[in-house]
């Protein structure tokens, strides 16, 4: 089965002392997080396409250097647009080295999106920027686009462009000014971390494509990091796709978080909720965020590494999803969306 995962922080983990070209089992434990993702694990799990992120982390109180082998494993976090750009450029350079080495291939055109019939020999990826502060001004968009950037989330926490997770607020004047340039290049917007006011403004201000690469349901986990039913309905009306995040804090209701391990049935619970709102399985898929600042103890207990992701298909089948719906959720929804909306290189 061909699988698509719309959110993996591959390059970010290289800045935290990991070598993600190795299987997860051969990578060191850093930040007390047991690794779950390496490129060999993706291949073993038939994960033929991923959205590979650039995530420059903002500086925050208590931030500590990374302990781990290899060069340059300490990112102090950015404090201004120039330092944000520098961190992002370092991650971009890692991706470029992987492309040159033939371990990753970045898709920049709609017709390059895999059909899902066979697993590509080289891991396929789409470049996603999580938090837009590395874009110093709208004049930078053309350069980023030329480097293959095709998806942008304006916020993580608050950025210069938008309110974000834990930081309520609207799009800033800089954010409003950036939108037309992102739209001019056909860049897909990722709404996953937007504060609610910014989310609604984004939908009002742009007719461009919008996804939620790694978001769950607020009806189950009532925090601002999740999507409310109204937000989900609005995305459905835009014909978009929502990737379900595998972080246990975003899967489990507050009363159950830290009292038990999450399971794949919890993932299915969020997926079923979106299907019920949509009246179909057309708008839900996978955006695991595995290894996104978390480790094996914070994801569904059936998943040891990304190679175990096919087990989600078994969980969906046990929950009485039919084969067509399972195919949509595991890959077809994302493949169709990207084939319809990915902007071609210029």
Short mmCIF file of C-alpha atoms in Angstrom, two decimals, residues 38-346:
data_model
loop_
_atom_site.label_atom_id
_atom_site.label_comp_id
_atom_site.label_asym_id
_atom_site.label_seq_id
_atom_site.Cartn_x
_atom_site.Cartn_y
_atom_site.Cartn_z
CA UNK A 38 14.67 7.49 9.38
CA UNK A 39 14.61 7.36 5.61
CA UNK A 40 14.99 3.55 5.68
CA UNK A 41 11.90 3.34 7.95
CA UNK A 42 9.87 5.34 5.42
CA UNK A 43 10.92 2.95 2.69
CA UNK A 44 10.11 -0.08 4.84
CA UNK A 45 6.64 1.35 5.54
CA UNK A 46 5.86 2.07 1.85
CA UNK A 47 5.63 5.79 2.62
CA UNK A 48 6.21 6.94 -0.92
CA UNK A 49 5.59 10.66 -0.46
CA UNK A 50 6.10 13.00 2.50
CA UNK A 51 5.83 16.70 3.13
CA UNK A 52 9.31 17.39 4.48
CA UNK A 53 9.40 20.50 6.61
CA UNK A 54 11.74 23.32 7.29
CA UNK A 55 11.13 24.35 10.89
CA UNK A 56 13.23 27.14 12.33
CA UNK A 57 12.54 27.20 16.04
CA UNK A 58 12.16 30.58 17.72
CA UNK A 59 14.30 31.25 20.78
CA UNK A 60 12.44 30.80 24.02
CA UNK A 61 13.25 30.79 27.72
CA UNK A 62 14.92 27.62 28.92
CA UNK A 63 16.08 26.59 25.44
CA UNK A 64 19.17 24.41 25.78
CA UNK A 65 21.80 23.29 23.29
CA UNK A 66 21.33 19.87 21.73
CA UNK A 67 23.49 17.07 23.05
CA UNK A 68 24.49 14.76 20.26
CA UNK A 69 27.26 13.70 17.92
CA UNK A 70 28.18 15.43 14.69
CA UNK A 71 28.71 19.03 13.72
CA UNK A 72 26.51 22.02 14.50
CA UNK A 73 23.96 20.33 16.76
CA UNK A 74 23.11 23.43 18.78
CA UNK A 75 20.52 25.81 17.40
CA UNK A 76 19.96 28.69 19.80
CA UNK A 77 16.66 29.56 18.15
CA UNK A 78 16.01 32.64 16.07
CA UNK A 79 15.39 36.13 17.40
CA UNK A 80 14.88 38.12 14.19
CA UNK A 81 14.17 37.56 10.48
CA UNK A 82 17.84 37.19 9.57
CA UNK A 83 18.53 34.51 12.16
CA UNK A 84 15.29 32.73 11.21
CA UNK A 85 16.42 32.70 7.59
CA UNK A 86 19.87 31.39 8.58
CA UNK A 87 18.37 28.42 10.47
CA UNK A 88 16.00 27.67 7.61
CA UNK A 89 18.74 27.91 5.01
CA UNK A 90 20.78 25.38 6.94
CA UNK A 91 17.92 22.90 6.81
CA UNK A 92 17.35 23.65 3.13
CA UNK A 93 21.04 22.92 2.46
CA UNK A 94 20.65 19.51 4.11
CA UNK A 95 17.70 18.72 1.85
CA UNK A 96 19.67 19.86 -1.17
CA UNK A 97 22.52 17.53 -0.22
CA UNK A 98 20.08 14.64 0.07
CA UNK A 99 18.66 15.42 -3.36
CA UNK A 100 22.16 15.55 -4.84
CA UNK A 101 22.99 12.22 -3.17
CA UNK A 102 19.83 10.58 -4.53
CA UNK A 103 18.25 9.85 -1.15
CA UNK A 104 15.40 12.38 -1.52
CA UNK A 105 13.65 13.79 -4.57
CA UNK A 106 11.70 17.01 -4.19
CA UNK A 107 8.57 17.36 -6.28
CA UNK A 108 7.96 20.84 -7.66
CA UNK A 109 5.39 20.18 -10.38
CA UNK A 110 1.88 18.73 -10.26
CA UNK A 111 2.63 16.13 -12.92
CA UNK A 112 5.50 14.78 -10.79
CA UNK A 113 3.14 13.69 -8.01
CA UNK A 114 3.24 9.87 -7.86
CA UNK A 115 0.27 7.89 -9.09
CA UNK A 116 0.32 5.66 -6.02
CA UNK A 117 0.54 2.51 -8.13
CA UNK A 118 4.16 1.74 -7.24
CA UNK A 119 6.54 2.80 -4.49
CA UNK A 120 9.26 5.10 -5.92
CA UNK A 121 12.84 3.91 -5.59
CA UNK A 122 13.87 7.31 -4.20
CA UNK A 123 11.90 8.89 -1.36
CA UNK A 124 9.62 11.59 -2.82
CA UNK A 125 9.02 14.81 -0.89
CA UNK A 126 7.29 18.19 -1.07
CA UNK A 127 8.95 21.08 0.76
CA UNK A 128 6.86 22.72 3.51
CA UNK A 129 7.85 25.74 5.61
CA UNK A 130 6.38 25.55 9.12
CA UNK A 131 6.30 29.09 10.49
CA UNK A 132 7.01 31.80 7.93
CA UNK A 133 9.49 33.99 9.82
CA UNK A 134 12.40 32.77 7.59
CA UNK A 135 10.69 34.68 4.77
CA UNK A 136 12.09 38.11 5.61
CA UNK A 137 9.77 40.01 3.26
CA UNK A 138 7.54 39.18 0.33
CA UNK A 139 10.56 39.79 -1.92
CA UNK A 140 12.01 36.48 -0.62
CA UNK A 141 9.11 34.38 -1.90
CA UNK A 142 10.50 34.04 -5.43
CA UNK A 143 13.81 32.73 -4.11
CA UNK A 144 12.14 30.21 -1.81
CA UNK A 145 9.89 29.08 -4.64
CA UNK A 146 12.93 28.55 -6.87
CA UNK A 147 14.37 26.31 -4.14
CA UNK A 148 11.25 24.13 -4.32
CA UNK A 149 9.09 25.52 -1.52
CA UNK A 150 5.45 24.69 -2.27
CA UNK A 151 3.62 24.87 1.11
CA UNK A 152 3.82 27.57 3.79
CA UNK A 153 2.29 27.76 7.24
CA UNK A 154 2.37 31.37 8.41
CA UNK A 155 2.55 30.47 12.10
CA UNK A 156 3.86 27.95 14.60
CA UNK A 157 3.53 29.97 17.74
CA UNK A 158 3.10 33.67 17.02
CA UNK A 159 5.21 34.91 14.11
CA UNK A 160 5.65 38.30 12.50
CA UNK A 161 2.87 37.24 10.15
CA UNK A 162 0.11 35.69 12.27
CA UNK A 163 -1.17 34.57 15.61
CA UNK A 164 -0.40 30.94 16.29
CA UNK A 165 -0.69 28.08 18.75
CA UNK A 166 -0.99 29.47 22.27
CA UNK A 167 -0.71 33.03 20.90
CA UNK A 168 -4.12 34.31 19.79
CA UNK A 169 -4.33 37.09 17.28
CA UNK A 170 -5.05 38.12 13.71
CA UNK A 171 -2.86 38.23 10.65
CA UNK A 172 -0.45 41.10 11.08
CA UNK A 173 -0.01 43.85 8.48
CA UNK A 174 3.10 41.96 7.33
CA UNK A 175 1.04 38.78 7.03
CA UNK A 176 -1.64 40.51 5.01
CA UNK A 177 1.06 41.89 2.72
CA UNK A 178 2.68 38.46 2.29
CA UNK A 179 -0.49 36.63 1.22
CA UNK A 180 -0.74 38.08 -2.32
CA UNK A 181 2.85 37.10 -3.09
CA UNK A 182 2.35 33.54 -1.83
CA UNK A 183 -0.80 33.38 -3.94
CA UNK A 184 0.99 34.78 -6.99
CA UNK A 185 3.30 31.79 -6.90
CA UNK A 186 0.50 29.33 -6.16
CA UNK A 187 1.99 28.30 -2.83
CA UNK A 188 -0.34 26.15 -0.72
CA UNK A 189 -1.25 27.57 2.70
CA UNK A 190 -0.95 25.30 5.74
CA UNK A 191 -3.46 26.34 8.42
CA UNK A 192 -2.33 23.84 11.05
CA UNK A 193 -0.84 26.23 13.60
CA UNK A 194 -2.86 29.36 12.91
CA UNK A 195 -4.66 31.07 15.76
CA UNK A 196 -8.39 31.05 15.14
CA UNK A 197 -8.65 34.74 14.20
CA UNK A 198 -5.77 34.34 11.75
CA UNK A 199 -7.35 31.17 10.36
CA UNK A 200 -10.60 32.91 9.46
CA UNK A 201 -8.79 35.88 8.00
CA UNK A 202 -6.69 33.59 5.83
CA UNK A 203 -9.80 31.95 4.37
CA UNK A 204 -11.35 35.36 3.77
CA UNK A 205 -8.28 36.96 2.21
CA UNK A 206 -7.09 34.21 -0.13
CA UNK A 207 -8.79 32.06 -2.72
CA UNK A 208 -5.65 29.94 -2.96
CA UNK A 209 -5.34 26.33 -1.84
CA UNK A 210 -5.35 25.68 1.92
CA UNK A 211 -4.55 22.48 3.79
CA UNK A 212 -4.10 21.45 7.42
CA UNK A 213 -1.07 19.22 7.20
CA UNK A 214 -1.12 17.97 10.81
CA UNK A 215 -4.19 18.96 12.83
CA UNK A 216 -6.75 17.14 14.95
CA UNK A 217 -10.29 17.73 16.21
CA UNK A 218 -11.09 20.25 18.93
CA UNK A 219 -14.33 18.39 19.64
CA UNK A 220 -12.15 15.59 21.06
CA UNK A 221 -9.17 17.58 22.36
CA UNK A 222 -10.40 21.09 23.26
CA UNK A 223 -7.31 23.25 22.77
CA UNK A 224 -6.48 25.99 20.31
CA UNK A 225 -3.98 23.67 18.56
CA UNK A 226 -6.89 21.64 17.18
CA UNK A 227 -9.54 22.56 14.61
CA UNK A 228 -13.07 23.36 15.73
CA UNK A 229 -15.97 21.79 13.85
CA UNK A 230 -16.65 25.14 12.18
CA UNK A 231 -13.04 25.35 11.04
CA UNK A 232 -13.18 21.79 9.72
CA UNK A 233 -16.42 22.52 7.84
CA UNK A 234 -14.87 25.62 6.32
CA UNK A 235 -11.88 23.62 5.11
CA UNK A 236 -14.19 20.96 3.71
CA UNK A 237 -16.03 23.66 1.77
CA UNK A 238 -12.68 24.67 0.30
CA UNK A 239 -12.18 21.09 -0.89
CA UNK A 240 -9.12 20.59 1.23
CA UNK A 241 -7.48 17.73 3.14
CA UNK A 242 -6.67 17.50 6.87
CA UNK A 243 -3.79 15.30 8.02
CA UNK A 244 -4.21 13.73 11.46
CA UNK A 245 -1.34 14.28 13.89
CA UNK A 246 -0.06 11.26 15.88
CA UNK A 247 1.12 13.18 18.99
CA UNK A 248 -0.68 11.70 22.00
CA UNK A 249 -1.35 15.13 23.50
CA UNK A 250 -3.35 15.97 20.37
CA UNK A 251 -5.09 12.59 20.20
CA UNK A 252 -6.28 12.00 23.77
CA UNK A 253 -8.99 13.91 25.64
CA UNK A 254 -7.50 15.86 28.56
CA UNK A 255 -8.89 13.44 31.15
CA UNK A 256 -7.05 10.57 29.46
CA UNK A 257 -3.79 12.30 28.49
CA UNK A 258 -0.90 10.91 30.57
CA UNK A 259 -3.17 8.28 32.10
CA UNK A 260 -2.77 5.87 29.17
CA UNK A 261 -0.92 5.46 25.90
CA UNK A 262 -2.62 6.63 22.73
CA UNK A 263 -3.54 3.93 20.21
CA UNK A 264 -4.35 3.85 16.53
CA UNK A 265 -8.01 3.71 17.52
CA UNK A 266 -7.56 7.25 18.83
CA UNK A 267 -6.25 8.26 15.41
CA UNK A 268 -9.27 6.59 13.83
CA UNK A 269 -11.55 8.47 16.25
CA UNK A 270 -10.33 11.82 14.93
CA UNK A 271 -10.53 10.60 11.35
CA UNK A 272 -14.08 9.36 11.81
CA UNK A 273 -15.14 12.71 13.28
CA UNK A 274 -13.94 14.54 10.16
CA UNK A 275 -15.61 11.95 7.93
CA UNK A 276 -18.89 12.48 9.78
CA UNK A 277 -18.66 16.25 9.36
CA UNK A 278 -17.85 15.84 5.67
CA UNK A 279 -20.27 13.03 4.96
CA UNK A 280 -17.43 11.16 3.24
CA UNK A 281 -13.77 10.15 3.69
CA UNK A 282 -12.68 12.66 1.03
CA UNK A 283 -11.07 15.21 3.34
CA UNK A 284 -8.99 13.34 5.91
CA UNK A 285 -5.56 11.77 5.64
CA UNK A 286 -2.24 11.41 7.47
CA UNK A 287 0.12 14.08 8.81
CA UNK A 288 1.86 12.24 11.62
CA UNK A 289 4.47 14.77 12.81
CA UNK A 290 6.41 11.74 14.09
CA UNK A 291 9.68 12.87 15.67
CA UNK A 292 8.46 16.47 15.62
CA UNK A 293 9.93 17.29 19.02
CA UNK A 294 8.49 14.09 20.47
CA UNK A 295 9.49 10.47 20.69
CA UNK A 296 8.21 6.91 20.59
CA UNK A 297 6.52 7.12 24.01
CA UNK A 298 4.31 9.97 22.80
CA UNK A 299 2.74 8.33 19.75
CA UNK A 300 0.27 5.45 19.33
CA UNK A 301 1.65 2.39 21.07
CA UNK A 302 1.33 0.25 17.92
CA UNK A 303 3.92 2.45 16.18
CA UNK A 304 7.58 1.78 16.93
CA UNK A 305 8.90 3.51 13.82
CA UNK A 306 7.43 4.99 10.66
CA UNK A 307 7.75 1.52 9.14
CA UNK A 308 4.70 0.54 11.22
CA UNK A 309 2.41 3.12 9.61
CA UNK A 310 0.66 0.45 7.47
CA UNK A 311 -0.92 -0.74 10.73
CA UNK A 312 -3.24 2.25 10.49
CA UNK A 313 -4.92 0.56 7.53
CA UNK A 314 -5.63 -2.45 9.74
CA UNK A 315 -7.08 -0.17 12.44
CA UNK A 316 -9.31 1.53 9.88
CA UNK A 317 -10.49 -1.83 8.59
CA UNK A 318 -11.24 -3.01 12.13
CA UNK A 319 -13.32 0.17 12.54
CA UNK A 320 -15.36 -0.84 9.44
CA UNK A 321 -13.90 1.60 6.92
CA UNK A 322 -14.14 0.00 3.50
CA UNK A 323 -11.17 -0.57 1.19
CA UNK A 324 -11.86 2.51 -0.93
CA UNK A 325 -12.00 4.77 2.12
CA UNK A 326 -8.81 3.26 3.52
CA UNK A 327 -7.04 3.90 0.22
CA UNK A 328 -8.21 7.51 0.29
CA UNK A 329 -7.02 8.11 3.83
CA UNK A 330 -3.67 6.34 3.44
CA UNK A 331 -2.70 8.14 0.23
CA UNK A 332 -5.31 8.94 -2.39
CA UNK A 333 -6.68 12.14 -0.83
CA UNK A 334 -3.25 13.74 -0.60
CA UNK A 335 -2.14 12.51 -4.02
CA UNK A 336 -5.26 13.92 -5.65
CA UNK A 337 -5.00 17.20 -3.81
CA UNK A 338 -1.36 17.77 -4.69
CA UNK A 339 -1.92 16.75 -8.30
CA UNK A 340 -4.69 19.35 -8.50
CA UNK A 341 -3.02 22.17 -6.56
CA UNK A 342 0.76 21.91 -6.64
CA UNK A 343 2.16 24.92 -8.46
CA UNK A 344 4.58 24.24 -11.31
CA UNK A 345 8.12 25.58 -11.26
CA UNK A 346 8.67 28.84 -13.15
#
